[in-house]
């Protein structure tokens, strides 16, 4: 597959345990689903909430929504025998569970870290990716590590683990609605650095080679998709599809296409603007 992104991302796809399941997909609307049967809010369609743009997970290219998460949910929909409809949803509505609770979508897929707080308001799939945080800085910022961000203007996408980590380390945090606006803020000197997942900050270097990735923060974050609390039937089918993609190599192929394949932990190499796959 053609590699669309090169950069500093240090990522590893997690193996997903196979599940033995037997469930049917409901294509009827408004009917009570039988036990083990998947009921969708729109007949014949898997409706997915996603915070767009959030490259390389989900963004619009030539009028089409594309990305790592999008390819994953398309495979899940294919396994269910239905179509995919991805709707743009603010990340706050996704990570608080409100988009799922109000039946805006069946599935949330938005490069979302699994946390205890989020697990209390939604049910997560098995994790499909490990994704540390990273500190990306302007060339003349004088910031060389997280230890330097106290009192400095640091950008972060709102309601993310990057924002929380920046605040915990004393930064003067500037919130951005999307990751692309966060990177733009760094380019226009609105902030001196940004904190976000390395899957996003790493690839941004390929389009902004003057920026420097100075530190990867080993947070052990794991990304997962989510369903409304108690939607066990759909969750089991999502996990089954993820397990199949792990077993047949699809996850590895999509990781190579969208995220790159750099070795883990080499921050010095990551900081380089060279086109090494990340």
PDB file of C-alpha atoms in Angstrom:
ATOM      1  CA  UNK A   1       0.000   0.000   0.000  1.00  0.00           C
ATOM      2  CA  UNK A   2       1.065   3.575  -0.632  1.00  0.00           C
ATOM      3  CA  UNK A   3       2.338   5.219   2.555  1.00  0.00           C
ATOM      4  CA  UNK A   4       0.475   8.514   2.944  1.00  0.00           C
ATOM      5  CA  UNK A   5       2.231   9.766   6.068  1.00  0.00           C
ATOM      6  CA  UNK A   6       5.850   9.921   7.126  1.00  0.00           C
ATOM      7  CA  UNK A   7       7.001  11.382  10.387  1.00  0.00           C
ATOM      8  CA  UNK A   8       7.907  10.750  13.972  1.00  0.00           C
ATOM      9  CA  UNK A   9       5.131   8.521  15.194  1.00  0.00           C
ATOM     10  CA  UNK A  10       6.173   5.671  17.438  1.00  0.00           C
ATOM     11  CA  UNK A  11       3.272   3.305  17.390  1.00  0.00           C
ATOM     12  CA  UNK A  12       2.482  -0.316  17.819  1.00  0.00           C
ATOM     13  CA  UNK A  13      -0.763  -2.043  16.944  1.00  0.00           C
ATOM     14  CA  UNK A  14      -2.037  -4.212  19.753  1.00  0.00           C
ATOM     15  CA  UNK A  15      -3.073  -7.786  19.178  1.00  0.00           C
ATOM     16  CA  UNK A  16      -6.814  -8.189  19.718  1.00  0.00           C
ATOM     17  CA  UNK A  17      -8.012 -11.486  21.124  1.00  0.00           C
ATOM     18  CA  UNK A  18     -10.369 -13.378  18.850  1.00  0.00           C
ATOM     19  CA  UNK A  19     -13.885 -13.846  20.123  1.00  0.00           C
ATOM     20  CA  UNK A  20     -16.214 -16.674  19.233  1.00  0.00           C
ATOM     21  CA  UNK A  21     -19.480 -14.910  18.455  1.00  0.00           C
ATOM     22  CA  UNK A  22     -22.725 -15.632  16.731  1.00  0.00           C
ATOM     23  CA  UNK A  23     -24.823 -12.526  16.174  1.00  0.00           C
ATOM     24  CA  UNK A  24     -26.975 -11.195  13.381  1.00  0.00           C
ATOM     25  CA  UNK A  25     -27.111  -7.589  12.210  1.00  0.00           C
ATOM     26  CA  UNK A  26     -30.464  -5.917  12.455  1.00  0.00           C
ATOM     27  CA  UNK A  27     -31.329  -3.858   9.388  1.00  0.00           C
ATOM     28  CA  UNK A  28     -34.769  -3.004  10.661  1.00  0.00           C
ATOM     29  CA  UNK A  29     -35.388   0.262  12.471  1.00  0.00           C
ATOM     30  CA  UNK A  30     -37.342   0.745  15.661  1.00  0.00           C
ATOM     31  CA  UNK A  31     -37.818  -2.942  16.463  1.00  0.00           C
ATOM     32  CA  UNK A  32     -36.745  -4.609  19.684  1.00  0.00           C
ATOM     33  CA  UNK A  33     -33.502  -6.446  18.961  1.00  0.00           C
ATOM     34  CA  UNK A  34     -33.345 -10.107  19.912  1.00  0.00           C
ATOM     35  CA  UNK A  35     -30.636 -11.193  22.309  1.00  0.00           C
ATOM     36  CA  UNK A  36     -27.270 -11.100  20.545  1.00  0.00           C
ATOM     37  CA  UNK A  37     -28.689  -9.183  17.571  1.00  0.00           C
ATOM     38  CA  UNK A  38     -27.111  -5.884  16.534  1.00  0.00           C
ATOM     39  CA  UNK A  39     -29.600  -3.034  16.335  1.00  0.00           C
ATOM     40  CA  UNK A  40     -28.495   0.063  14.407  1.00  0.00           C
ATOM     41  CA  UNK A  41     -29.970   3.549  14.697  1.00  0.00           C
ATOM     42  CA  UNK A  42     -30.320   3.738  10.894  1.00  0.00           C
ATOM     43  CA  UNK A  43     -31.391   0.578   9.019  1.00  0.00           C
ATOM     44  CA  UNK A  44     -28.571  -0.992   7.019  1.00  0.00           C
ATOM     45  CA  UNK A  45     -26.003   1.620   8.101  1.00  0.00           C
ATOM     46  CA  UNK A  46     -23.297   1.739  10.757  1.00  0.00           C
ATOM     47  CA  UNK A  47     -23.355   5.372  11.886  1.00  0.00           C
ATOM     48  CA  UNK A  48     -19.982   6.496  13.235  1.00  0.00           C
ATOM     49  CA  UNK A  49     -19.184   9.632  15.235  1.00  0.00           C
ATOM     50  CA  UNK A  50     -15.735  11.033  14.527  1.00  0.00           C
ATOM     51  CA  UNK A  51     -13.955  14.310  15.264  1.00  0.00           C
ATOM     52  CA  UNK A  52     -12.918  15.517  11.798  1.00  0.00           C
ATOM     53  CA  UNK A  53     -10.260  16.609  10.939  1.00  0.00           C
ATOM     54  CA  UNK A  54      -7.879  14.549  13.047  1.00  0.00           C
ATOM     55  CA  UNK A  55      -5.268  13.337  10.576  1.00  0.00           C
ATOM     56  CA  UNK A  56      -4.133  10.648  10.073  1.00  0.00           C
ATOM     57  CA  UNK A  57      -7.111   9.010  11.814  1.00  0.00           C
ATOM     58  CA  UNK A  58      -9.931  10.860  10.073  1.00  0.00           C
ATOM     59  CA  UNK A  59      -9.956  13.827   7.713  1.00  0.00           C
ATOM     60  CA  UNK A  60     -11.353  14.914   4.359  1.00  0.00           C
ATOM     61  CA  UNK A  61      -9.297  14.518   1.193  1.00  0.00           C
ATOM     62  CA  UNK A  62     -10.716  15.376  -2.248  1.00  0.00           C
ATOM     63  CA  UNK A  63     -14.195  15.471  -0.759  1.00  0.00           C
ATOM     64  CA  UNK A  64     -13.915  12.015   0.800  1.00  0.00           C
ATOM     65  CA  UNK A  65     -13.526  11.125   4.478  1.00  0.00           C
ATOM     66  CA  UNK A  66     -10.393   9.016   4.825  1.00  0.00           C
ATOM     67  CA  UNK A  67      -7.937   7.856   7.487  1.00  0.00           C
ATOM     68  CA  UNK A  68      -6.821   4.992   9.689  1.00  0.00           C
ATOM     69  CA  UNK A  69     -10.010   4.888  11.777  1.00  0.00           C
ATOM     70  CA  UNK A  70     -12.150   5.214   8.669  1.00  0.00           C
ATOM     71  CA  UNK A  71     -10.593   2.154   7.062  1.00  0.00           C
ATOM     72  CA  UNK A  72     -11.109   0.238  10.307  1.00  0.00           C
ATOM     73  CA  UNK A  73     -14.806   1.122  10.591  1.00  0.00           C
ATOM     74  CA  UNK A  74     -15.354   0.372   6.906  1.00  0.00           C
ATOM     75  CA  UNK A  75     -14.019  -3.127   7.541  1.00  0.00           C
ATOM     76  CA  UNK A  76     -16.289  -3.483  10.573  1.00  0.00           C
ATOM     77  CA  UNK A  77     -19.312  -2.362   8.547  1.00  0.00           C
ATOM     78  CA  UNK A  78     -18.417  -4.822   5.799  1.00  0.00           C
ATOM     79  CA  UNK A  79     -18.309  -7.626   8.360  1.00  0.00           C
ATOM     80  CA  UNK A  80     -21.748  -6.533   9.572  1.00  0.00           C
ATOM     81  CA  UNK A  81     -23.054  -6.465   6.000  1.00  0.00           C
ATOM     82  CA  UNK A  82     -24.018  -2.784   6.160  1.00  0.00           C
ATOM     83  CA  UNK A  83     -22.907   0.595   4.808  1.00  0.00           C
ATOM     84  CA  UNK A  84     -20.848   3.184   6.718  1.00  0.00           C
ATOM     85  CA  UNK A  85     -21.961   6.727   7.510  1.00  0.00           C
ATOM     86  CA  UNK A  86     -19.351   8.875   9.260  1.00  0.00           C
ATOM     87  CA  UNK A  87     -20.656  12.064  10.848  1.00  0.00           C
ATOM     88  CA  UNK A  88     -18.485  14.909  12.120  1.00  0.00           C
ATOM     89  CA  UNK A  89     -18.896  15.285  15.874  1.00  0.00           C
ATOM     90  CA  UNK A  90     -17.041  17.504  18.330  1.00  0.00           C
ATOM     91  CA  UNK A  91     -14.598  15.518  20.423  1.00  0.00           C
ATOM     92  CA  UNK A  92     -16.141  16.703  23.688  1.00  0.00           C
ATOM     93  CA  UNK A  93     -19.482  15.138  22.713  1.00  0.00           C
ATOM     94  CA  UNK A  94     -17.640  11.928  21.842  1.00  0.00           C
ATOM     95  CA  UNK A  95     -15.431  11.598  24.911  1.00  0.00           C
ATOM     96  CA  UNK A  96     -18.235  12.436  27.356  1.00  0.00           C
ATOM     97  CA  UNK A  97     -20.451   9.741  25.836  1.00  0.00           C
ATOM     98  CA  UNK A  98     -23.248  12.192  25.019  1.00  0.00           C
ATOM     99  CA  UNK A  99     -23.124  11.526  21.261  1.00  0.00           C
ATOM    100  CA  UNK A 100     -23.710   7.821  21.920  1.00  0.00           C
ATOM    101  CA  UNK A 101     -26.264   8.345  24.684  1.00  0.00           C
ATOM    102  CA  UNK A 102     -28.410  10.574  22.452  1.00  0.00           C
ATOM    103  CA  UNK A 103     -28.245   8.051  19.591  1.00  0.00           C
ATOM    104  CA  UNK A 104     -26.366  10.327  17.225  1.00  0.00           C
ATOM    105  CA  UNK A 105     -24.284   7.299  16.263  1.00  0.00           C
ATOM    106  CA  UNK A 106     -23.793   3.592  16.873  1.00  0.00           C
ATOM    107  CA  UNK A 107     -20.013   3.723  17.206  1.00  0.00           C
ATOM    108  CA  UNK A 108     -17.449   6.349  18.198  1.00  0.00           C
ATOM    109  CA  UNK A 109     -14.118   6.094  16.361  1.00  0.00           C
ATOM    110  CA  UNK A 110     -11.885   9.117  16.795  1.00  0.00           C
ATOM    111  CA  UNK A 111      -8.354   8.202  17.876  1.00  0.00           C
ATOM    112  CA  UNK A 112      -9.750   8.074  21.422  1.00  0.00           C
ATOM    113  CA  UNK A 113      -7.659   7.050  24.413  1.00  0.00           C
ATOM    114  CA  UNK A 114      -9.279   4.590  26.806  1.00  0.00           C
ATOM    115  CA  UNK A 115      -9.466   6.143  30.290  1.00  0.00           C
ATOM    116  CA  UNK A 116     -11.289   5.176  33.489  1.00  0.00           C
ATOM    117  CA  UNK A 117     -13.388   8.331  33.293  1.00  0.00           C
ATOM    118  CA  UNK A 118     -14.489   7.581  29.742  1.00  0.00           C
ATOM    119  CA  UNK A 119     -15.114   3.926  30.555  1.00  0.00           C
ATOM    120  CA  UNK A 120     -17.666   5.113  33.116  1.00  0.00           C
ATOM    121  CA  UNK A 121     -19.834   6.671  30.384  1.00  0.00           C
ATOM    122  CA  UNK A 122     -19.350   4.308  27.432  1.00  0.00           C
ATOM    123  CA  UNK A 123     -18.181   0.778  26.612  1.00  0.00           C
ATOM    124  CA  UNK A 124     -14.833   0.461  24.819  1.00  0.00           C
ATOM    125  CA  UNK A 125     -13.663  -2.108  22.336  1.00  0.00           C
ATOM    126  CA  UNK A 126     -10.448  -4.005  22.816  1.00  0.00           C
ATOM    127  CA  UNK A 127      -7.566  -1.511  22.233  1.00  0.00           C
ATOM    128  CA  UNK A 128      -6.287  -1.392  18.667  1.00  0.00           C
ATOM    129  CA  UNK A 129      -3.313   0.962  19.063  1.00  0.00           C
ATOM    130  CA  UNK A 130      -0.776   2.186  21.612  1.00  0.00           C
ATOM    131  CA  UNK A 131      -0.180   5.917  21.310  1.00  0.00           C
ATOM    132  CA  UNK A 132       2.110   7.979  23.558  1.00  0.00           C
ATOM    133  CA  UNK A 133       2.022  11.750  23.913  1.00  0.00           C
ATOM    134  CA  UNK A 134       4.641  13.968  22.304  1.00  0.00           C
ATOM    135  CA  UNK A 135       5.846  17.555  22.643  1.00  0.00           C
ATOM    136  CA  UNK A 136       6.171  19.471  19.372  1.00  0.00           C
ATOM    137  CA  UNK A 137       7.817  22.892  19.444  1.00  0.00           C
ATOM    138  CA  UNK A 138       8.613  25.884  17.284  1.00  0.00           C
ATOM    139  CA  UNK A 139      12.289  26.067  16.218  1.00  0.00           C
ATOM    140  CA  UNK A 140      13.189  29.074  18.408  1.00  0.00           C
ATOM    141  CA  UNK A 141      11.074  28.219  21.451  1.00  0.00           C
ATOM    142  CA  UNK A 142      13.965  27.195  23.684  1.00  0.00           C
ATOM    143  CA  UNK A 143      11.812  24.320  24.929  1.00  0.00           C
ATOM    144  CA  UNK A 144      13.680  21.023  24.965  1.00  0.00           C
ATOM    145  CA  UNK A 145      11.460  18.890  27.221  1.00  0.00           C
ATOM    146  CA  UNK A 146       8.234  18.844  29.210  1.00  0.00           C
ATOM    147  CA  UNK A 147      10.228  20.243  32.137  1.00  0.00           C
ATOM    148  CA  UNK A 148      10.452  23.538  30.215  1.00  0.00           C
ATOM    149  CA  UNK A 149       6.731  24.140  29.586  1.00  0.00           C
ATOM    150  CA  UNK A 150       5.757  25.528  32.990  1.00  0.00           C
ATOM    151  CA  UNK A 151       4.307  28.988  32.437  1.00  0.00           C
ATOM    152  CA  UNK A 152       4.730  28.730  28.654  1.00  0.00           C
ATOM    153  CA  UNK A 153       1.891  28.954  26.107  1.00  0.00           C
ATOM    154  CA  UNK A 154       1.248  25.376  25.016  1.00  0.00           C
ATOM    155  CA  UNK A 155      -1.488  24.342  22.610  1.00  0.00           C
ATOM    156  CA  UNK A 156      -3.631  21.234  22.986  1.00  0.00           C
ATOM    157  CA  UNK A 157      -6.832  19.931  21.513  1.00  0.00           C
ATOM    158  CA  UNK A 158      -9.627  20.464  24.012  1.00  0.00           C
ATOM    159  CA  UNK A 159     -10.840  17.531  26.127  1.00  0.00           C
ATOM    160  CA  UNK A 160      -7.800  15.406  25.256  1.00  0.00           C
ATOM    161  CA  UNK A 161      -5.152  13.710  27.359  1.00  0.00           C
ATOM    162  CA  UNK A 162      -2.633  16.147  25.862  1.00  0.00           C
ATOM    163  CA  UNK A 163      -4.513  19.072  27.388  1.00  0.00           C
ATOM    164  CA  UNK A 164      -4.665  17.350  30.773  1.00  0.00           C
ATOM    165  CA  UNK A 165      -0.940  16.539  30.709  1.00  0.00           C
ATOM    166  CA  UNK A 166      -0.010  20.109  29.754  1.00  0.00           C
ATOM    167  CA  UNK A 167      -2.076  21.531  32.632  1.00  0.00           C
ATOM    168  CA  UNK A 168      -0.615  19.028  35.085  1.00  0.00           C
ATOM    169  CA  UNK A 169       2.850  20.292  34.128  1.00  0.00           C
ATOM    170  CA  UNK A 170       2.058  23.958  34.701  1.00  0.00           C
ATOM    171  CA  UNK A 171       1.651  25.130  31.110  1.00  0.00           C
ATOM    172  CA  UNK A 172      -0.474  28.108  30.127  1.00  0.00           C
ATOM    173  CA  UNK A 173      -2.765  25.956  27.982  1.00  0.00           C
ATOM    174  CA  UNK A 174      -4.409  27.280  24.821  1.00  0.00           C
ATOM    175  CA  UNK A 175      -7.313  25.072  23.737  1.00  0.00           C
ATOM    176  CA  UNK A 176      -7.997  24.257  20.106  1.00  0.00           C
ATOM    177  CA  UNK A 177     -11.109  22.638  18.732  1.00  0.00           C
ATOM    178  CA  UNK A 178      -9.199  20.453  16.261  1.00  0.00           C
ATOM    179  CA  UNK A 179      -5.679  19.072  15.915  1.00  0.00           C
ATOM    180  CA  UNK A 180      -5.168  20.940  12.638  1.00  0.00           C
ATOM    181  CA  UNK A 181      -5.942  24.257  14.357  1.00  0.00           C
ATOM    182  CA  UNK A 182      -3.503  23.255  17.107  1.00  0.00           C
ATOM    183  CA  UNK A 183      -0.680  22.789  14.570  1.00  0.00           C
ATOM    184  CA  UNK A 184      -1.698  26.018  12.848  1.00  0.00           C
ATOM    185  CA  UNK A 185      -1.429  27.819  16.189  1.00  0.00           C
ATOM    186  CA  UNK A 186       2.149  26.600  16.515  1.00  0.00           C
ATOM    187  CA  UNK A 187       2.995  27.727  12.982  1.00  0.00           C
ATOM    188  CA  UNK A 188       1.575  31.219  13.573  1.00  0.00           C
ATOM    189  CA  UNK A 189       3.375  31.694  16.918  1.00  0.00           C
ATOM    190  CA  UNK A 190       0.111  31.704  18.856  1.00  0.00           C
ATOM    191  CA  UNK A 191       1.761  29.073  21.082  1.00  0.00           C
ATOM    192  CA  UNK A 192       5.347  27.977  21.645  1.00  0.00           C
ATOM    193  CA  UNK A 193       4.648  24.257  21.725  1.00  0.00           C
ATOM    194  CA  UNK A 194       1.833  21.733  21.418  1.00  0.00           C
ATOM    195  CA  UNK A 195       1.134  18.522  23.321  1.00  0.00           C
ATOM    196  CA  UNK A 196      -0.763  15.730  21.611  1.00  0.00           C
ATOM    197  CA  UNK A 197      -0.655  12.097  20.654  1.00  0.00           C
ATOM    198  CA  UNK A 198       2.436  11.181  18.690  1.00  0.00           C
ATOM    199  CA  UNK A 199       0.273   9.631  15.983  1.00  0.00           C
ATOM    200  CA  UNK A 200      -0.839  13.178  15.145  1.00  0.00           C
ATOM    201  CA  UNK A 201       2.158  15.347  16.081  1.00  0.00           C
ATOM    202  CA  UNK A 202       4.647  13.032  14.340  1.00  0.00           C
ATOM    203  CA  UNK A 203       3.084  13.067  10.862  1.00  0.00           C
ATOM    204  CA  UNK A 204       2.565  16.847  11.139  1.00  0.00           C
ATOM    205  CA  UNK A 205       6.333  17.277  10.726  1.00  0.00           C
ATOM    206  CA  UNK A 206       6.217  16.043   7.142  1.00  0.00           C
ATOM    207  CA  UNK A 207       4.073  19.100   6.255  1.00  0.00           C
ATOM    208  CA  UNK A 208       5.882  21.426   8.683  1.00  0.00           C
ATOM    209  CA  UNK A 209       9.584  20.430   8.603  1.00  0.00           C
ATOM    210  CA  UNK A 210      10.664  23.470  10.609  1.00  0.00           C
ATOM    211  CA  UNK A 211       8.887  22.112  13.705  1.00  0.00           C
ATOM    212  CA  UNK A 212      10.745  19.872  16.164  1.00  0.00           C
ATOM    213  CA  UNK A 213       9.485  16.896  18.120  1.00  0.00           C
ATOM    214  CA  UNK A 214      11.599  17.143  21.262  1.00  0.00           C
ATOM    215  CA  UNK A 215      10.115  14.575  23.617  1.00  0.00           C
ATOM    216  CA  UNK A 216       7.968  11.481  23.519  1.00  0.00           C
ATOM    217  CA  UNK A 217       6.121  10.890  26.778  1.00  0.00           C
ATOM    218  CA  UNK A 218       5.617   7.258  27.706  1.00  0.00           C
ATOM    219  CA  UNK A 219       2.020   7.354  28.881  1.00  0.00           C
ATOM    220  CA  UNK A 220       1.007   3.830  27.839  1.00  0.00           C
ATOM    221  CA  UNK A 221      -2.127   5.194  26.217  1.00  0.00           C
ATOM    222  CA  UNK A 222      -4.312   2.724  24.332  1.00  0.00           C
ATOM    223  CA  UNK A 223      -6.853   3.705  21.711  1.00  0.00           C
ATOM    224  CA  UNK A 224     -10.241   2.085  21.387  1.00  0.00           C
ATOM    225  CA  UNK A 225     -13.616   2.494  19.713  1.00  0.00           C
ATOM    226  CA  UNK A 226     -16.713   2.900  21.852  1.00  0.00           C
ATOM    227  CA  UNK A 227     -20.405   2.081  21.906  1.00  0.00           C
ATOM    228  CA  UNK A 228     -23.263   3.194  24.142  1.00  0.00           C
ATOM    229  CA  UNK A 229     -23.074   1.625  27.586  1.00  0.00           C
ATOM    230  CA  UNK A 230     -24.743  -1.776  27.490  1.00  0.00           C
ATOM    231  CA  UNK A 231     -24.654  -2.201  23.699  1.00  0.00           C
ATOM    232  CA  UNK A 232     -23.008  -5.602  24.097  1.00  0.00           C
ATOM    233  CA  UNK A 233     -24.140  -7.046  20.776  1.00  0.00           C
ATOM    234  CA  UNK A 234     -22.433  -4.361  18.683  1.00  0.00           C
ATOM    235  CA  UNK A 235     -19.365  -4.303  20.920  1.00  0.00           C
ATOM    236  CA  UNK A 236     -18.853  -8.034  20.436  1.00  0.00           C
ATOM    237  CA  UNK A 237     -19.051  -7.667  16.662  1.00  0.00           C
ATOM    238  CA  UNK A 238     -16.581  -4.755  16.699  1.00  0.00           C
ATOM    239  CA  UNK A 239     -14.137  -6.833  18.740  1.00  0.00           C
ATOM    240  CA  UNK A 240     -14.625  -9.776  16.428  1.00  0.00           C
ATOM    241  CA  UNK A 241     -13.793  -7.622  13.379  1.00  0.00           C
ATOM    242  CA  UNK A 242     -10.722  -6.131  15.071  1.00  0.00           C
ATOM    243  CA  UNK A 243      -9.529  -9.641  15.942  1.00  0.00           C
ATOM    244  CA  UNK A 244      -9.968 -10.748  12.336  1.00  0.00           C
ATOM    245  CA  UNK A 245      -8.023  -7.733  11.058  1.00  0.00           C
ATOM    246  CA  UNK A 246      -5.220  -8.547  13.484  1.00  0.00           C
ATOM    247  CA  UNK A 247      -5.106 -12.191  12.405  1.00  0.00           C
ATOM    248  CA  UNK A 248      -5.216 -11.649   8.642  1.00  0.00           C
ATOM    249  CA  UNK A 249      -2.691  -8.789   8.626  1.00  0.00           C
ATOM    250  CA  UNK A 250      -5.121  -6.002   7.759  1.00  0.00           C
ATOM    251  CA  UNK A 251      -4.219  -4.011  10.888  1.00  0.00           C
ATOM    252  CA  UNK A 252      -0.531  -4.160  10.016  1.00  0.00           C
ATOM    253  CA  UNK A 253      -1.245  -3.047   6.446  1.00  0.00           C
ATOM    254  CA  UNK A 254      -3.341  -0.089   7.609  1.00  0.00           C
ATOM    255  CA  UNK A 255      -0.740   0.851  10.214  1.00  0.00           C
ATOM    256  CA  UNK A 256       1.943   0.946   7.504  1.00  0.00           C
ATOM    257  CA  UNK A 257      -0.271   2.972   5.159  1.00  0.00           C
ATOM    258  CA  UNK A 258      -1.501   5.597   7.590  1.00  0.00           C
ATOM    259  CA  UNK A 259       0.912   5.683  10.526  1.00  0.00           C
ATOM    260  CA  UNK A 260       4.289   4.437   9.319  1.00  0.00           C
ATOM    261  CA  UNK A 261       6.578   1.846  10.872  1.00  0.00           C
ATOM    262  CA  UNK A 262       9.442   3.619  12.735  1.00  0.00           C
ATOM    263  CA  UNK A 263      11.215   1.821  15.587  1.00  0.00           C
ATOM    264  CA  UNK A 264       9.926   2.738  19.045  1.00  0.00           C
ATOM    265  CA  UNK A 265      11.531   5.124  21.501  1.00  0.00           C
ATOM    266  CA  UNK A 266      14.061   7.018  19.374  1.00  0.00           C
ATOM    267  CA  UNK A 267      13.186  10.612  20.282  1.00  0.00           C
ATOM    268  CA  UNK A 268      16.301  12.060  18.642  1.00  0.00           C
ATOM    269  CA  UNK A 269      15.423  10.415  15.345  1.00  0.00           C
ATOM    270  CA  UNK A 270      11.808  11.458  15.821  1.00  0.00           C
ATOM    271  CA  UNK A 271      12.804  15.093  16.132  1.00  0.00           C
ATOM    272  CA  UNK A 272      14.406  15.050  12.717  1.00  0.00           C
ATOM    273  CA  UNK A 273      12.318  16.428   9.801  1.00  0.00           C
ATOM    274  CA  UNK A 274      13.690  13.719   7.538  1.00  0.00           C
ATOM    275  CA  UNK A 275      11.074  11.564   5.764  1.00  0.00           C
ATOM    276  CA  UNK A 276      11.649   8.484   7.900  1.00  0.00           C
ATOM    277  CA  UNK A 277       8.391   6.545   8.285  1.00  0.00           C
ATOM    278  CA  UNK A 278       6.867   7.030  11.718  1.00  0.00           C
TER     279      UNK A 278
END
